[in-house]
CSV table of C-alpha atoms in Angstrom, one decimal:
chain,number,residue,atom,x,y,z
A,1,UNK,CA,29.1,13.8,5.0
A,2,UNK,CA,27.0,10.8,3.9
A,3,UNK,CA,26.5,9.7,7.5
A,4,UNK,CA,25.3,13.2,8.4
A,5,UNK,CA,22.9,13.2,5.6
A,6,UNK,CA,21.6,9.8,6.5
A,7,UNK,CA,21.1,10.9,10.1
A,8,UNK,CA,19.2,14.0,9.0
A,9,UNK,CA,17.1,11.9,6.6
A,10,UNK,CA,16.2,9.5,9.4
A,11,UNK,CA,15.4,12.3,11.8
A,12,UNK,CA,13.1,14.0,9.2
A,13,UNK,CA,11.5,10.6,8.5
A,14,UNK,CA,10.9,10.0,12.1
A,15,UNK,CA,9.3,13.4,12.5
A,16,UNK,CA,7.0,12.8,9.6
A,17,UNK,CA,6.0,9.4,10.9
A,18,UNK,CA,5.1,10.9,14.3
A,19,UNK,CA,3.2,13.7,12.5
A,20,UNK,CA,1.3,11.0,10.5
A,21,UNK,CA,0.5,9.0,13.6
A,22,UNK,CA,-0.8,12.1,15.4
A,23,UNK,CA,-2.9,13.1,12.4
A,24,UNK,CA,-4.5,9.7,12.0
A,25,UNK,CA,-5.0,9.4,15.8
A,26,UNK,CA,-7.0,12.6,15.9
A,27,UNK,CA,-9.6,11.6,13.3
A,28,UNK,CA,-11.9,9.8,15.7
A,29,UNK,CA,-11.6,12.6,18.3
A,30,UNK,CA,-12.7,15.1,15.7
A,31,UNK,CA,-15.4,12.9,14.2
A,32,UNK,CA,-17.2,11.8,17.4
A,33,UNK,CA,-18.4,15.3,18.4
A,34,UNK,CA,-19.9,15.7,14.9
A,35,UNK,CA,-21.7,12.4,15.3
A,36,UNK,CA,-23.0,13.3,18.7
A,37,UNK,CA,-24.2,16.7,17.3
A,38,UNK,CA,-26.6,14.8,15.0
A,39,UNK,CA,-24.7,13.8,11.9
A,40,UNK,CA,-25.0,10.1,10.9
A,41,UNK,CA,-21.6,8.3,11.1
A,42,UNK,CA,-21.9,7.3,7.4
A,43,UNK,CA,-22.4,11.0,6.5
A,44,UNK,CA,-19.2,11.9,8.5
A,45,UNK,CA,-17.3,9.2,6.7
A,46,UNK,CA,-18.6,10.4,3.3
A,47,UNK,CA,-17.7,14.0,4.0
A,48,UNK,CA,-14.2,12.9,5.0
A,49,UNK,CA,-13.5,10.6,2.1
A,50,UNK,CA,-15.2,12.8,-0.6
A,51,UNK,CA,-13.4,15.9,0.6
A,52,UNK,CA,-10.1,14.2,0.6
A,53,UNK,CA,-10.8,12.6,-2.8
A,54,UNK,CA,-11.4,16.0,-4.3
A,55,UNK,CA,-8.1,17.3,-3.0
A,56,UNK,CA,-6.3,14.3,-4.3
A,57,UNK,CA,-7.7,14.5,-7.8
A,58,UNK,CA,-4.5,16.0,-9.3
A,59,UNK,CA,-2.5,13.1,-7.9
A,60,UNK,CA,-5.1,10.7,-9.4
A,61,UNK,CA,-4.7,12.3,-12.8
A,62,UNK,CA,-1.0,12.1,-12.6
A,63,UNK,CA,-1.1,8.3,-11.9
A,64,UNK,CA,-4.1,7.6,-14.2
A,65,UNK,CA,-2.2,4.6,-15.7
A,66,UNK,CA,-3.1,2.7,-12.5
A,67,UNK,CA,-6.7,2.5,-13.6
A,68,UNK,CA,-5.6,0.3,-16.5
A,69,UNK,CA,-2.8,-1.5,-14.8
A,70,UNK,CA,-4.1,-2.3,-11.3
A,71,UNK,CA,-8.0,-2.0,-11.3
A,72,UNK,CA,-8.5,-4.8,-8.8
A,73,UNK,CA,-6.0,-3.3,-6.4
A,74,UNK,CA,-7.7,0.2,-6.6
A,75,UNK,CA,-11.1,-1.3,-6.2
A,76,UNK,CA,-10.1,-3.4,-3.2
A,77,UNK,CA,-8.3,-0.4,-1.5
A,78,UNK,CA,-11.4,1.8,-2.0
A,79,UNK,CA,-13.9,-0.8,-1.0
A,80,UNK,CA,-12.2,-2.4,1.9
A,81,UNK,CA,-9.4,-0.1,3.2
A,82,UNK,CA,-11.2,3.2,2.7
A,83,UNK,CA,-15.0,2.7,2.7
A,84,UNK,CA,-15.3,-0.4,4.8
A,85,UNK,CA,-12.7,0.4,7.4
A,86,UNK,CA,-13.7,4.0,7.9
A,87,UNK,CA,-17.5,3.3,7.9
A,88,UNK,CA,-17.1,0.6,10.5
A,89,UNK,CA,-14.7,2.6,12.6
A,90,UNK,CA,-16.8,5.8,12.7
A,91,UNK,CA,-20.0,3.7,13.4
A,92,UNK,CA,-18.1,2.0,16.2
A,93,UNK,CA,-16.9,5.2,17.9
A,94,UNK,CA,-20.5,6.4,17.9
A,95,UNK,CA,-21.1,3.6,20.4
A,96,UNK,CA,-17.8,2.9,22.2
A,97,UNK,CA,-14.8,4.9,23.2
A,98,UNK,CA,-12.4,6.0,20.5
A,99,UNK,CA,-9.4,4.2,22.1
A,100,UNK,CA,-11.2,0.9,22.5
A,101,UNK,CA,-12.4,0.9,18.9
A,102,UNK,CA,-8.9,1.6,17.6
A,103,UNK,CA,-7.4,-1.1,19.8
A,104,UNK,CA,-9.9,-3.7,18.5
A,105,UNK,CA,-8.8,-2.8,15.0
A,106,UNK,CA,-5.2,-3.8,16.0
A,107,UNK,CA,-6.4,-7.4,15.9
A,108,UNK,CA,-6.0,-7.2,12.1
A,109,UNK,CA,-2.4,-8.5,12.0
A,110,UNK,CA,-3.5,-11.4,14.1
A,111,UNK,CA,-6.5,-12.1,11.9
A,112,UNK,CA,-4.2,-12.0,8.8
A,113,UNK,CA,-2.0,-14.7,10.5
A,114,UNK,CA,-5.1,-16.8,11.1
A,115,UNK,CA,-5.9,-16.5,7.4
A,116,UNK,CA,-2.4,-17.5,6.5
A,117,UNK,CA,-2.3,-20.5,8.8
A,118,UNK,CA,-5.8,-22.0,8.5
A,119,UNK,CA,-7.0,-20.9,5.1
A,120,UNK,CA,-3.8,-20.7,3.0
A,121,UNK,CA,-2.3,-23.5,5.2
A,122,UNK,CA,1.1,-21.8,5.4
A,123,UNK,CA,3.2,-22.2,8.5
A,124,UNK,CA,3.6,-19.3,10.9
A,125,UNK,CA,6.5,-18.8,13.4
A,126,UNK,CA,6.2,-19.3,17.1
A,127,UNK,CA,6.8,-15.6,17.6
A,128,UNK,CA,3.9,-14.8,15.4
A,129,UNK,CA,1.6,-17.2,17.3
A,130,UNK,CA,2.8,-15.5,20.5
A,131,UNK,CA,1.8,-12.1,19.0
A,132,UNK,CA,-1.7,-13.4,18.3
A,133,UNK,CA,-2.1,-14.7,21.9
A,134,UNK,CA,-0.9,-11.4,23.3
A,135,UNK,CA,-3.2,-9.4,21.1
A,136,UNK,CA,-6.3,-11.5,22.0
A,137,UNK,CA,-5.4,-11.5,25.7
A,138,UNK,CA,-4.8,-7.8,25.7
A,139,UNK,CA,-8.1,-7.2,24.0
A,140,UNK,CA,-9.9,-9.2,26.7
A,141,UNK,CA,-8.5,-6.7,29.2
A,142,UNK,CA,-9.5,-3.7,27.0
A,143,UNK,CA,-13.2,-4.8,26.8
A,144,UNK,CA,-13.1,-6.1,30.4
A,145,UNK,CA,-14.5,-9.5,29.7
A,146,UNK,CA,-14.7,-10.2,33.5
A,147,UNK,CA,-17.4,-7.6,33.7
A,148,UNK,CA,-19.5,-9.2,31.0
A,149,UNK,CA,-18.4,-6.9,28.2
A,150,UNK,CA,-19.1,-3.5,29.7
A,151,UNK,CA,-19.0,-1.9,26.2
A,152,UNK,CA,-21.8,-1.9,23.6
A,153,UNK,CA,-21.6,-5.3,21.8
A,154,UNK,CA,-22.6,-3.8,18.5
A,155,UNK,CA,-19.9,-1.2,18.8
A,156,UNK,CA,-17.3,-3.9,19.4
A,157,UNK,CA,-18.6,-5.9,16.4
A,158,UNK,CA,-18.3,-2.8,14.2
A,159,UNK,CA,-14.7,-2.2,15.3
A,160,UNK,CA,-14.0,-5.9,14.6
A,161,UNK,CA,-15.6,-5.4,11.2
A,162,UNK,CA,-13.1,-2.6,10.5
A,163,UNK,CA,-10.3,-5.0,11.3
A,164,UNK,CA,-11.8,-7.6,9.0
A,165,UNK,CA,-12.0,-5.1,6.2
A,166,UNK,CA,-8.3,-4.5,6.5
A,167,UNK,CA,-7.8,-8.3,6.3
A,168,UNK,CA,-9.9,-8.4,3.2
A,169,UNK,CA,-7.6,-5.9,1.5
A,170,UNK,CA,-4.6,-7.9,2.6
A,171,UNK,CA,-6.0,-11.0,0.9
A,172,UNK,CA,-7.0,-9.1,-2.2
A,173,UNK,CA,-3.6,-7.5,-2.5
A,174,UNK,CA,-1.8,-10.8,-2.0
A,175,UNK,CA,-3.7,-12.3,-4.9
A,176,UNK,CA,-3.1,-9.3,-7.1
A,177,UNK,CA,0.5,-8.7,-6.2
A,178,UNK,CA,1.9,-11.3,-8.6
A,179,UNK,CA,1.1,-12.2,-12.2
A,180,UNK,CA,2.6,-14.9,-14.2
A,181,UNK,CA,2.1,-17.8,-16.6
A,182,UNK,CA,2.2,-21.4,-15.5
A,183,UNK,CA,5.0,-21.9,-13.0
A,184,UNK,CA,6.8,-18.7,-13.9
A,185,UNK,CA,5.5,-16.0,-11.6
A,186,UNK,CA,7.1,-12.6,-11.5
A,187,UNK,CA,6.6,-9.6,-9.2
A,188,UNK,CA,5.0,-6.8,-11.0
A,189,UNK,CA,6.2,-3.2,-10.8
A,190,UNK,CA,4.8,-1.8,-7.6
A,191,UNK,CA,2.3,1.0,-8.0
A,192,UNK,CA,2.9,4.5,-6.6
A,193,UNK,CA,1.4,4.5,-3.1
A,194,UNK,CA,0.0,8.1,-3.4
A,195,UNK,CA,-1.7,7.0,-6.6
A,196,UNK,CA,-3.3,4.0,-4.9
A,197,UNK,CA,-4.4,6.2,-2.0
A,198,UNK,CA,-5.9,8.8,-4.4
A,199,UNK,CA,-7.9,6.3,-6.4
A,200,UNK,CA,-8.8,4.4,-3.2
A,201,UNK,CA,-10.4,7.6,-1.9
A,202,UNK,CA,-12.2,8.2,-5.2
A,203,UNK,CA,-13.6,4.6,-5.2
A,204,UNK,CA,-14.5,4.9,-1.5
A,205,UNK,CA,-16.3,8.1,-2.1
A,206,UNK,CA,-18.3,6.6,-4.9
A,207,UNK,CA,-19.3,3.6,-2.8
A,208,UNK,CA,-20.1,5.7,0.2
A,209,UNK,CA,-22.3,8.0,-1.9
A,210,UNK,CA,-24.5,5.1,-2.7
A,211,UNK,CA,-24.5,3.8,0.8
A,212,UNK,CA,-24.7,7.0,2.8
A,213,UNK,CA,-27.0,9.0,0.5
A,214,UNK,CA,-25.6,12.4,1.5
A,215,UNK,CA,-28.5,14.3,-0.2
A,216,UNK,CA,-30.5,13.3,2.9
A,217,UNK,CA,-27.9,14.8,5.3
A,218,UNK,CA,-28.8,17.8,7.5
A,219,UNK,CA,-26.2,20.2,6.0
A,220,UNK,CA,-27.2,22.9,8.5
A,221,UNK,CA,-25.4,21.0,11.2
A,222,UNK,CA,-22.1,21.9,9.6
A,223,UNK,CA,-22.8,25.6,10.2
A,224,UNK,CA,-23.3,25.0,14.0
A,225,UNK,CA,-21.1,23.8,16.8
A,226,UNK,CA,-20.4,20.5,18.4
A,227,UNK,CA,-19.7,19.7,22.0
A,228,UNK,CA,-16.2,18.5,23.0
A,229,UNK,CA,-16.0,17.7,26.7
A,230,UNK,CA,-18.1,20.7,27.7
A,231,UNK,CA,-16.7,23.1,25.1
A,232,UNK,CA,-18.3,24.2,21.9
A,233,UNK,CA,-16.3,23.9,18.7
A,234,UNK,CA,-17.4,25.0,15.2
A,235,UNK,CA,-18.5,21.9,13.2
A,236,UNK,CA,-16.7,23.1,10.1
A,237,UNK,CA,-13.4,23.3,12.0
A,238,UNK,CA,-13.8,19.7,13.1
A,239,UNK,CA,-14.6,18.6,9.5
A,240,UNK,CA,-11.7,20.6,8.1
A,241,UNK,CA,-9.4,18.7,10.6
A,242,UNK,CA,-10.8,15.4,9.5
A,243,UNK,CA,-10.3,16.0,5.8
A,244,UNK,CA,-7.1,18.1,5.6
A,245,UNK,CA,-5.2,16.8,8.6
A,246,UNK,CA,-6.5,13.4,9.5
A,247,UNK,CA,-6.7,12.2,5.9
A,248,UNK,CA,-4.7,14.2,3.3
A,249,UNK,CA,-1.8,15.2,5.5
A,250,UNK,CA,-1.8,11.9,7.4
A,251,UNK,CA,-1.5,9.8,4.2
A,252,UNK,CA,1.0,12.1,2.6
A,253,UNK,CA,3.4,12.3,5.5
A,254,UNK,CA,3.0,8.6,6.2
A,255,UNK,CA,4.0,7.6,2.7
A,256,UNK,CA,7.0,10.0,2.7
A,257,UNK,CA,8.2,8.8,6.1
A,258,UNK,CA,8.3,5.2,5.0
A,259,UNK,CA,10.5,6.1,2.1
A,260,UNK,CA,12.8,8.0,4.4
A,261,UNK,CA,12.9,5.3,7.1
A,262,UNK,CA,11.9,1.8,6.5
A,263,UNK,CA,8.6,-0.1,6.6
A,264,UNK,CA,9.6,-1.7,9.9
A,265,UNK,CA,10.6,1.5,11.7
A,266,UNK,CA,7.6,3.4,10.3
A,267,UNK,CA,5.4,0.5,11.4
A,268,UNK,CA,6.6,0.8,15.0
A,269,UNK,CA,5.9,4.5,15.0
A,270,UNK,CA,2.5,3.9,13.5
A,271,UNK,CA,1.6,1.8,16.6
A,272,UNK,CA,1.7,5.2,18.4
A,273,UNK,CA,-1.6,6.1,16.7
A,274,UNK,CA,-3.6,4.1,19.1
A,275,UNK,CA,-1.8,5.7,22.1
A,276,UNK,CA,-2.3,9.2,20.6
A,277,UNK,CA,-6.0,8.5,19.9
A,278,UNK,CA,-6.5,7.2,23.5
A,279,UNK,CA,-4.7,10.2,25.0
A,280,UNK,CA,-6.6,12.7,22.8
A,281,UNK,CA,-9.9,11.1,23.6
A,282,UNK,CA,-9.1,11.2,27.3
A,283,UNK,CA,-8.1,14.9,27.2
A,284,UNK,CA,-10.6,16.3,24.6
A,285,UNK,CA,-13.6,14.0,25.0
A,286,UNK,CA,-13.2,12.9,28.7
A,287,UNK,CA,-13.2,9.2,27.7
A,288,UNK,CA,-11.2,7.7,30.6
A,289,UNK,CA,-9.9,4.1,30.4
A,290,UNK,CA,-9.2,2.1,33.5
A,291,UNK,CA,-5.7,0.8,34.5
A,292,UNK,CA,-6.5,-2.7,33.3
A,293,UNK,CA,-7.7,-1.3,30.0
A,294,UNK,CA,-4.6,0.7,29.5
A,295,UNK,CA,-2.4,-2.3,30.3
A,296,UNK,CA,-4.5,-4.4,28.0
A,297,UNK,CA,-4.1,-1.8,25.3
A,298,UNK,CA,-0.3,-2.0,25.6
A,299,UNK,CA,-0.4,-5.7,25.4
A,300,UNK,CA,-2.6,-5.5,22.2
A,301,UNK,CA,-0.1,-3.2,20.6
A,302,UNK,CA,2.8,-5.4,21.6
A,303,UNK,CA,1.0,-8.5,20.2
A,304,UNK,CA,0.0,-6.8,17.0
A,305,UNK,CA,3.6,-5.6,16.4
A,306,UNK,CA,5.0,-9.1,17.1
A,307,UNK,CA,2.4,-10.7,14.9
A,308,UNK,CA,3.1,-8.3,12.1
A,309,UNK,CA,6.9,-8.4,12.4
A,310,UNK,CA,7.2,-12.2,12.8
A,311,UNK,CA,4.8,-13.1,10.0
A,312,UNK,CA,6.1,-14.6,6.8
A,313,UNK,CA,6.5,-12.0,4.1
A,314,UNK,CA,3.2,-10.1,4.5
A,315,UNK,CA,0.8,-9.7,1.6
A,316,UNK,CA,0.8,-6.2,0.1
A,317,UNK,CA,-1.9,-4.2,1.8
A,318,UNK,CA,-2.9,-2.3,4.8
A,319,UNK,CA,-2.0,-3.3,8.4
A,320,UNK,CA,-4.1,-2.1,11.2
A,321,UNK,CA,-2.9,1.0,12.1
A,322,UNK,CA,-5.5,2.7,11.6
A,323,UNK,CA,-5.3,2.6,11.0
A,324,UNK,CA,-5.6,1.4,11.5
A,325,UNK,CA,-2.1,0.8,9.0
A,326,UNK,CA,-1.4,0.2,5.3
A,327,UNK,CA,1.6,-2.1,5.1
A,328,UNK,CA,2.7,-1.2,1.7
A,329,UNK,CA,1.9,-2.1,-1.7
A,330,UNK,CA,5.7,-2.0,-2.0
A,331,UNK,CA,6.8,-4.1,0.9
A,332,UNK,CA,5.3,-1.8,3.4
A,333,UNK,CA,5.6,1.5,1.5
A,334,UNK,CA,2.1,2.4,2.5
A,335,UNK,CA,2.4,1.3,6.1
A,336,UNK,CA,2.4,4.7,7.6
A,337,UNK,CA,-0.5,5.7,5.5
A,338,UNK,CA,-3.2,3.8,7.4
A,339,UNK,CA,-6.3,2.9,5.6
A,340,UNK,CA,-8.5,3.3,8.6
A,341,UNK,CA,-8.6,6.5,10.5
């Protein structure tokens, strides 16, 4: 009986993890037509974050104690993992293909290892170093360095900026994950992941309001249509997908799936986000990647996974997943709820 329930729980968790990866993977595909229709990338990010923040207000109220207990964590999540990652990612996809931007973000685990090794001067395993080499080598194939970087250089830098924002949240969470006096350090009670997400969205919305200045947005564009590979789609429908599916549903199913599976298993499934995003962009936007780029993308994902898995106990914070991924405030409990996409 217990074995049957365990199998059912794992199956349900796997299904939710796949749903989360699909939801996150579709954010860029839905956002790019809105950007090409005339909306500024920052305005699209603000609409996404502010809309999701409003929906998550009841959860924020329920976990209002976090404001007093973990203000630095909430501020870091909102500033780096929400506002920074999404602003850089959406700006990047306005200049380069969705799949390429997301694959560049998967350098975040490798960048975290670089921080651990050269800044914190902590040892890393050979497997972790191999993961970094694979991720960098795969990225060279994705951007086709032999062709002199065929993609927009600024777009690639913006995607790299999204990865760096995820690293910033890693570092902040690592410093804020412990508190102690003198030599006696203790692990604090981990905050509820949905509460962190809710307040991160609120903080991100406030920051983006100042940066994006939505009062200057052409709101009439939301009543029109946007082009998607030769087809016209209502702009409000794309926005609804971004807010409800690619943000609220994606985060919620991601968090639940990690609790039903494990951070490691959910992290493997989360890597499918880049694959899903690339396929959706291929089918819906007509963004075709060459064979070397696809192979390079597979190598990037493999390297990112090895780097993440082989690292010493990772700091509490998001892992590129998308994400892009948020590798849990509670030993990966947020990992399927990517900060990025």
